[in-house]
Amino acid sequence: MQKNNPNPDGLTLISTVEEAADTKSFFFRHPATGKIRFKPGQFINIGVQIDGKPHYRSYSISSLPEDELMQLTIKRVEGGLVSNWMIDQLKVGESVSMHGVAGAFNIIDQPPAEHIVFISAGCGVTPVMSMAKYILSHKETGVKSIQFIHCARDRENIIYQDEILSLEKNHPDFHAFFYLSAATEDQVASPYRAGRLNGAFLHSHLKDIVNNSSVYLCGPMEFMDMVKEGLMEIHFDLACLFHEDFTFNCEVLPGLAAFSVQETVENGHGGNTYKVTAPDFDFDGEAQEGEILLDVLQNGGVPIIGACRVGLCGACKCRVKSGDVKLTTDPVASGILTQADREEGYTLACVSLVIDDVQISLK
Ligand SMILES: Cc1cc2nc3c(=O)[nH]c(=O)nc-3n(C[C@H](O)[C@H](O)[C@H](O)COP(=O)(O)OP(=O)(O)OC[C@H]3O[C@@H](n4cnc5c(N)ncnc54)[C@H](O)[C@@H]3O)c2cc1C
Ligand code: FES
């Protein structure tokens, strides 16, 4: 993986655009080996070198598969390593490495009904932007109307504002709504609305199409919970709700670890220390009960990739050759592993908690 030199197998940065406060778009050239195949809504795992160490993260692709350049839009996370490095350090002409495209949240595998409502907050707009552009340029999907609802603090924080307004201008069936939590009624006019999206507003968007629409939702966990509750209140069929959560690693992981430790303590096994070994890499370490296997392996120098860190991308697939781990999500249900994989001992290290002595292989 190269930081400073163009890499024919990686993504070379061609240009950047400041999208909103603390948010930048990166336009990458596809690798020399050809265009990247993805479904609108999916994300890509990228790798960067920071202070000589590789780091991997997932970013949704907001461009279309047929576009000349691939667009990623990254928002600064306070104290975050890769987001800040990308925004401050990555220069045009440099490249990042690629580690696969993934994501069940996409417009092809989760096809729309006649009416679509996209709902996003913050950088959750990135996958739905790709989906919306795809629908608008592929009339064969049969979609009759799109409501594009985006929530931000204020106008300065609306990502893709000009592009969304231009879609509205050029497509009579595309309707944009921006909910601004820090604005007051007297400061806004359509398509801007003051306040947070709530059940009453959702009702106004869906009342005439509730039985013939699909909702695609992306944003922080609490935001998505609020929208789901609002949809349930208006008896929206949740089978037509598709969503993806961008919750950052550290906001998820300590919670999961705490849950595990607490649960195992209740089972009478709390506070234990276990051996974790990976003989292929001469790793022979220890883990506290409930620690995340991925952290244990990475801290021990095992070259395992953790990109999404929430069980979505499959980058951290590894095999438990002996012993057992506790999974915090079901990778078979999410389609990342097959039942046969599980029977052969494969797991996803990012959602596996150490509850036993384990021997791990990356093969
Ligand atoms: C499917 C998917 C798609 C995504 N798409 C996008 C996208 O399109 N655009 C986008 O901007 N992001 C996206 N993300 C989020 C992205 O992958 C990163 O999680 C995000 O950029 C933060 O990474 P980071 O390295 O900057 O932060 P990290 O360094 O991973 O830190 C994350 C958080 O943890 C805190 N933290 C870090 N270290 C510690 C510590 N030791 N103790 C306590 N707290 C700590 C940080 O302050 C920060 O709040 C997506 C995520 C997923 C799973
Ligand atoms: S890092 Fe993506 S599934 Fe584990």
XYZ file of C-alpha atoms and ligand atoms in Angstrom:
420
model
C 0.000 0.000 0.000
C 1.439 3.363 -1.045
C 0.600 6.660 0.535
C 2.438 9.078 -1.709
C 2.745 7.373 -5.067
C 0.049 6.548 -7.571
C -0.759 2.865 -7.292
C -2.151 1.088 -10.388
C -4.098 -1.365 -8.233
C -5.394 1.302 -5.890
C -7.568 4.389 -6.191
C -5.727 7.525 -7.251
C -7.100 10.827 -5.990
C -7.943 13.142 -8.891
C -9.745 16.024 -7.158
C -11.552 17.075 -4.005
C -14.515 19.329 -3.223
C -15.434 20.933 0.115
C -19.053 19.790 0.482
C -20.072 21.304 3.803
C -18.599 22.216 7.141
C -16.050 19.491 7.964
C -16.991 17.365 4.972
C -15.020 16.762 1.813
C -15.670 14.743 -1.343
C -12.846 12.747 -2.890
C -12.939 11.826 -6.569
C -10.811 8.790 -7.336
C -9.778 7.291 -10.632
C -10.736 3.642 -10.918
C -7.736 1.316 -10.895
C -5.850 0.670 -14.128
C -7.255 -2.858 -14.022
C -10.745 -1.504 -14.783
C -13.818 0.126 -13.247
C -14.991 -1.015 -9.850
C -18.251 -2.927 -9.957
C -20.705 -1.912 -7.284
C -24.426 -1.552 -6.734
C -25.683 1.954 -5.884
C -25.808 2.163 -2.096
C -22.827 -0.101 -1.446
C -19.608 0.866 0.321
C -15.937 0.262 -0.369
C -13.225 -0.632 2.112
C -10.123 1.504 1.699
C -6.724 1.291 3.330
C -4.330 4.135 4.165
C -0.888 4.289 5.753
C -0.665 6.619 8.723
C 2.688 6.858 10.497
C 3.754 3.671 8.793
C 0.748 1.644 9.968
C -2.119 0.451 7.773
C -5.666 1.465 8.707
C -8.863 0.394 6.994
C -12.304 2.006 6.934
C -15.550 1.657 4.985
C -17.001 4.537 2.950
C -20.198 4.525 0.914
C -19.826 5.313 -2.755
C -21.964 8.271 -3.787
C -21.225 8.200 -7.522
C -22.719 5.787 -10.067
C -20.967 2.639 -11.323
C -20.790 4.140 -14.837
C -19.209 7.449 -13.714
C -15.642 8.168 -14.819
C -14.527 8.888 -11.239
C -15.587 7.240 -8.020
C -16.794 9.624 -5.328
C -16.448 9.168 -1.574
C -17.557 11.847 0.846
C -15.989 11.906 4.271
C -17.064 13.838 7.325
C -14.609 14.651 10.092
C -15.150 12.659 13.265
C -13.859 14.373 16.379
C -10.753 12.499 17.493
C -11.134 10.140 14.524
C -7.963 8.881 12.867
C -8.745 8.126 9.235
C -11.451 10.728 8.545
C -9.198 13.578 9.703
C -6.178 12.159 7.926
C -8.074 11.871 4.652
C -9.388 15.426 4.916
C -6.095 17.024 6.029
C -3.360 14.876 4.529
C -4.362 12.987 1.393
C -3.203 14.949 -1.657
C -4.287 14.861 -5.300
C -2.128 12.324 -7.151
C -1.753 10.066 -4.097
C -3.586 6.791 -3.757
C -5.334 4.592 -1.251
C -5.638 0.822 -1.401
C -8.928 -0.988 -2.012
C -10.229 -3.976 -0.099
C -13.538 -4.868 -1.647
C -17.008 -3.511 -2.120
C -19.895 -4.772 0.013
C -23.287 -3.902 1.427
C -26.782 -5.362 1.332
C -28.143 -1.794 1.491
C -28.400 -1.107 -2.220
C -31.074 -0.340 -4.787
C -30.517 -3.553 -6.786
C -30.868 -6.166 -4.034
C -33.512 -4.104 -2.230
C -35.587 -2.947 -5.213
C -37.959 -0.024 -4.755
C -41.732 0.225 -4.843
C -43.428 2.870 -7.033
C -42.694 5.656 -4.569
C -39.414 6.107 -2.770
C -38.623 8.065 0.345
C -34.917 8.518 1.056
C -34.211 9.673 4.594
C -30.710 10.555 5.729
C -28.810 12.532 8.313
C -25.239 13.791 8.170
C -22.932 11.665 6.025
C -25.701 9.039 5.849
C -26.643 10.902 2.671
C -23.801 9.249 0.713
C -25.374 5.876 -0.181
C -28.839 7.304 -0.800
C -27.366 9.908 -3.152
C -26.019 7.144 -5.352
C -29.357 5.306 -5.194
C -31.341 8.442 -6.087
C -29.127 9.264 -9.062
C -29.401 5.665 -10.238
C -33.217 5.728 -10.123
C -33.329 9.056 -11.968
C -31.081 7.793 -14.744
C -32.732 4.337 -15.043
C -36.380 4.906 -15.888
C -36.910 1.151 -16.250
C -37.094 0.862 -12.452
C -40.675 2.162 -12.789
C -40.354 4.546 -9.843
C -42.977 7.313 -9.983
C -41.790 9.684 -7.290
C -38.826 10.305 -5.021
C -38.918 12.270 -1.800
C -35.388 13.039 -0.690
C -35.407 14.020 2.972
C -32.118 15.106 4.494
C -31.532 16.251 8.067
C -28.721 18.573 9.124
C -27.971 21.174 11.791
C -28.125 24.151 9.453
C -27.623 25.032 5.792
C -23.837 25.084 6.139
C -23.955 21.418 7.122
C -26.056 20.121 4.237
C -23.919 17.744 2.198
C -24.554 17.856 -1.608
C -26.958 20.799 -1.178
C -26.424 22.241 -4.672
C -26.537 18.834 -6.333
C -29.778 17.889 -4.575
C -31.382 21.235 -5.524
C -30.269 20.722 -9.099
C -31.832 17.221 -9.168
C -35.074 18.800 -7.987
C -34.908 21.456 -10.685
C -34.284 18.946 -13.462
C -36.577 16.092 -12.399
C -40.261 16.900 -11.738
C -40.712 13.661 -9.770
C -37.837 14.401 -7.382
C -38.737 16.432 -4.288
C -36.140 17.605 -1.774
C -36.790 18.451 1.879
C -34.116 19.644 4.280
C -34.879 19.493 8.000
C -32.609 21.896 9.902
C -32.469 21.219 13.647
C -30.859 24.583 14.506
C -33.163 26.742 12.381
C -36.316 28.580 13.435
C -39.495 28.921 11.370
C -38.817 32.540 10.422
C -35.377 31.625 9.009
C -36.514 29.051 6.475
C -38.624 28.620 3.351
C -39.284 25.554 1.208
C -37.478 23.186 0.671
C -35.954 23.965 4.092
C -37.929 23.180 7.221
C -37.136 24.145 10.791
C -36.757 21.511 13.474
C -36.130 17.802 13.603
C -37.889 15.233 11.490
C -40.601 13.663 13.660
C -43.606 11.347 13.422
C -45.953 14.133 12.297
C -43.595 15.201 9.514
C -43.125 11.580 8.430
C -46.864 11.226 8.254
C -47.079 14.267 5.984
C -44.516 12.714 3.631
C -46.051 9.253 3.521
C -49.787 9.678 4.069
C -50.800 9.336 0.417
C -48.308 6.641 -0.555
C -47.910 4.604 2.621
C -48.985 1.326 1.017
C -46.901 1.660 -2.100
C -43.563 3.007 -1.063
C -40.094 1.977 0.027
C -38.099 3.901 2.585
C -34.282 3.901 2.448
C -32.799 5.214 5.656
C -29.216 5.981 6.635
C -27.708 7.892 9.535
C -26.659 7.547 13.149
C -28.332 4.821 15.200
C -30.510 7.144 17.363
C -31.737 8.976 14.286
C -32.699 5.718 12.612
C -34.459 4.493 15.764
C -36.484 7.709 15.839
C -37.489 7.318 12.182
C -38.397 3.644 12.690
C -40.636 4.579 15.625
C -42.278 7.292 13.515
C -42.905 4.811 10.716
C -44.411 2.298 13.114
C -46.765 4.983 14.425
C -48.180 5.478 10.937
C -48.378 1.682 10.393
C -45.765 1.662 7.667
C -44.874 -1.892 6.645
C -41.340 -2.288 8.028
C -40.607 -4.938 5.380
C -40.395 -1.965 2.985
C -37.889 -0.142 5.167
C -34.227 -0.630 4.231
C -31.474 0.876 6.311
C -27.796 1.075 7.058
C -26.092 2.383 10.131
C -22.790 4.265 10.034
C -22.155 4.134 13.756
C -18.463 4.558 14.247
C -16.316 1.807 15.609
C -15.647 3.028 19.086
C -19.227 4.038 19.747
C -20.264 0.460 19.083
C -17.486 -1.654 20.361
C -17.176 -0.715 24.020
C -20.935 -1.190 24.310
C -20.737 -4.659 22.845
C -17.820 -5.619 25.027
C -19.601 -4.374 28.141
C -22.724 -6.290 27.156
C -20.712 -9.436 26.731
C -18.790 -9.172 29.952
C -21.962 -8.455 31.871
C -23.731 -11.374 30.268
C -20.880 -13.790 30.839
C -20.562 -12.615 34.445
C -24.240 -13.461 34.834
C -23.405 -16.900 33.466
C -20.702 -17.314 36.074
C -17.690 -16.918 33.770
C -16.972 -13.170 34.062
C -13.518 -11.673 34.364
C -11.590 -14.596 32.924
C -8.473 -14.307 30.828
C -8.126 -16.496 27.744
C -5.325 -17.501 25.416
C -5.613 -16.304 21.829
C -3.139 -17.775 19.383
C -2.533 -17.435 15.642
C 0.329 -19.867 14.929
C 0.680 -18.747 11.286
C 1.864 -15.378 12.614
C 3.643 -16.586 15.760
C 1.028 -14.791 17.819
C 0.499 -16.109 21.317
C -1.487 -13.619 23.385
C -4.095 -13.139 26.062
C -7.532 -11.538 26.048
C -9.982 -10.493 28.704
C -13.343 -12.171 28.555
C -15.584 -10.180 26.194
C -12.730 -8.489 24.302
C -13.268 -8.151 20.589
C -11.256 -10.732 18.712
C -10.309 -8.245 15.984
C -8.746 -5.855 18.526
C -6.823 -8.670 20.178
C -5.413 -9.893 16.863
C -4.610 -6.412 15.515
C -2.973 -5.318 18.768
C -0.889 -8.491 18.582
C 0.359 -7.609 15.088
C -1.704 -10.185 13.189
C -2.335 -8.667 9.710
C -6.120 -8.982 9.773
C -8.148 -6.219 8.127
C -10.960 -4.527 10.013
C -12.711 -2.017 7.752
C -16.365 -1.562 8.685
C -15.883 -3.117 12.131
C -19.621 -3.774 12.406
C -19.949 -7.118 10.630
C -20.936 -5.695 7.256
C -17.976 -6.072 4.905
C -16.417 -9.477 5.560
C -12.854 -8.103 5.596
C -12.090 -9.623 8.999
C -13.229 -13.151 8.134
C -11.068 -15.693 9.943
C -11.320 -19.240 11.187
C -11.620 -20.384 14.759
C -9.660 -23.646 14.627
C -10.206 -24.501 18.256
C -12.255 -22.984 21.054
C -15.264 -20.740 20.664
C -16.245 -17.085 20.338
C -19.515 -15.298 20.982
C -21.013 -13.453 18.046
C -22.793 -10.151 18.656
C -24.549 -10.196 15.286
C -25.492 -13.078 13.005
C -23.231 -12.983 9.903
C -25.286 -15.688 8.198
C -28.487 -13.665 8.555
C -26.716 -10.616 7.117
C -25.387 -12.737 4.250
C -21.685 -12.120 4.945
C -20.973 -15.754 5.858
C -22.743 -18.904 4.728
C -23.980 -21.643 6.997
C -21.223 -23.834 5.532
C -18.648 -21.169 6.516
C -19.945 -21.240 10.085
C -19.839 -25.026 10.204
C -16.193 -24.883 9.097
C -15.444 -22.484 11.961
C -15.329 -19.191 10.052
C -16.300 -16.047 11.910
C -16.033 -12.266 11.627
C -13.451 -11.087 14.132
C -15.024 -7.627 14.524
C -18.246 -9.071 15.946
C -16.647 -11.985 17.827
C -16.090 -11.735 21.540
C -13.480 -13.857 23.251
C -15.127 -16.290 25.684
C -12.703 -19.210 25.462
C -9.110 -20.133 24.598
C -9.015 -19.865 20.804
C -6.656 -20.688 17.983
C -7.172 -18.528 14.896
C -6.202 -18.919 11.257
C -6.641 -16.349 8.503
C -6.873 -19.073 5.842
C -21.012 0.731 5.930
C -20.362 2.029 6.354
C -20.330 3.112 5.471
C -19.756 4.325 5.868
N -19.786 5.385 4.998
C -19.273 6.573 5.399
C -19.321 7.723 4.523
O -19.833 7.668 3.387
N -18.776 8.887 4.972
C -18.219 8.989 6.217
O -17.728 10.077 6.559
N -18.172 7.913 7.065
C -18.665 6.726 6.684
N -18.589 5.644 7.524
C -17.848 5.756 8.807
C -16.344 5.477 8.542
O -16.150 4.129 8.177
C -15.470 5.732 9.789
O -15.997 5.001 10.879
C -15.405 7.210 10.149
O -14.809 7.959 9.093
C -14.580 7.405 11.449
O -13.322 6.846 11.258
P -12.060 7.502 11.968
O -10.893 6.662 11.669
O -11.951 8.945 11.649
O -12.460 7.410 13.495
P -11.881 6.373 14.547
O -10.456 6.675 14.800
O -12.265 5.004 14.156
O -12.721 6.852 15.804
C -14.155 6.761 15.834
C -14.674 7.416 17.114
O -14.125 6.822 18.224
C -13.487 7.788 19.029
N -12.248 7.196 19.523
C -11.189 6.824 18.793
N -10.259 6.273 19.605
C -10.783 6.276 20.848
C -10.328 5.847 22.104
N -9.141 5.256 22.254
N -11.126 5.999 23.188
C -12.325 6.595 23.048
N -12.819 7.017 21.869
C -12.039 6.864 20.811
C -13.196 8.958 18.158
O -13.129 10.138 18.891
C -14.359 8.891 17.263
O -15.447 9.514 17.886
C -19.170 4.438 7.164
C -19.169 3.332 8.020
C -19.761 2.150 7.638
C -19.767 0.980 8.607
S -14.426 -5.479 9.579
Fe -16.133 -5.565 8.233
S -17.013 -7.469 8.801
Fe -15.470 -7.196 10.245
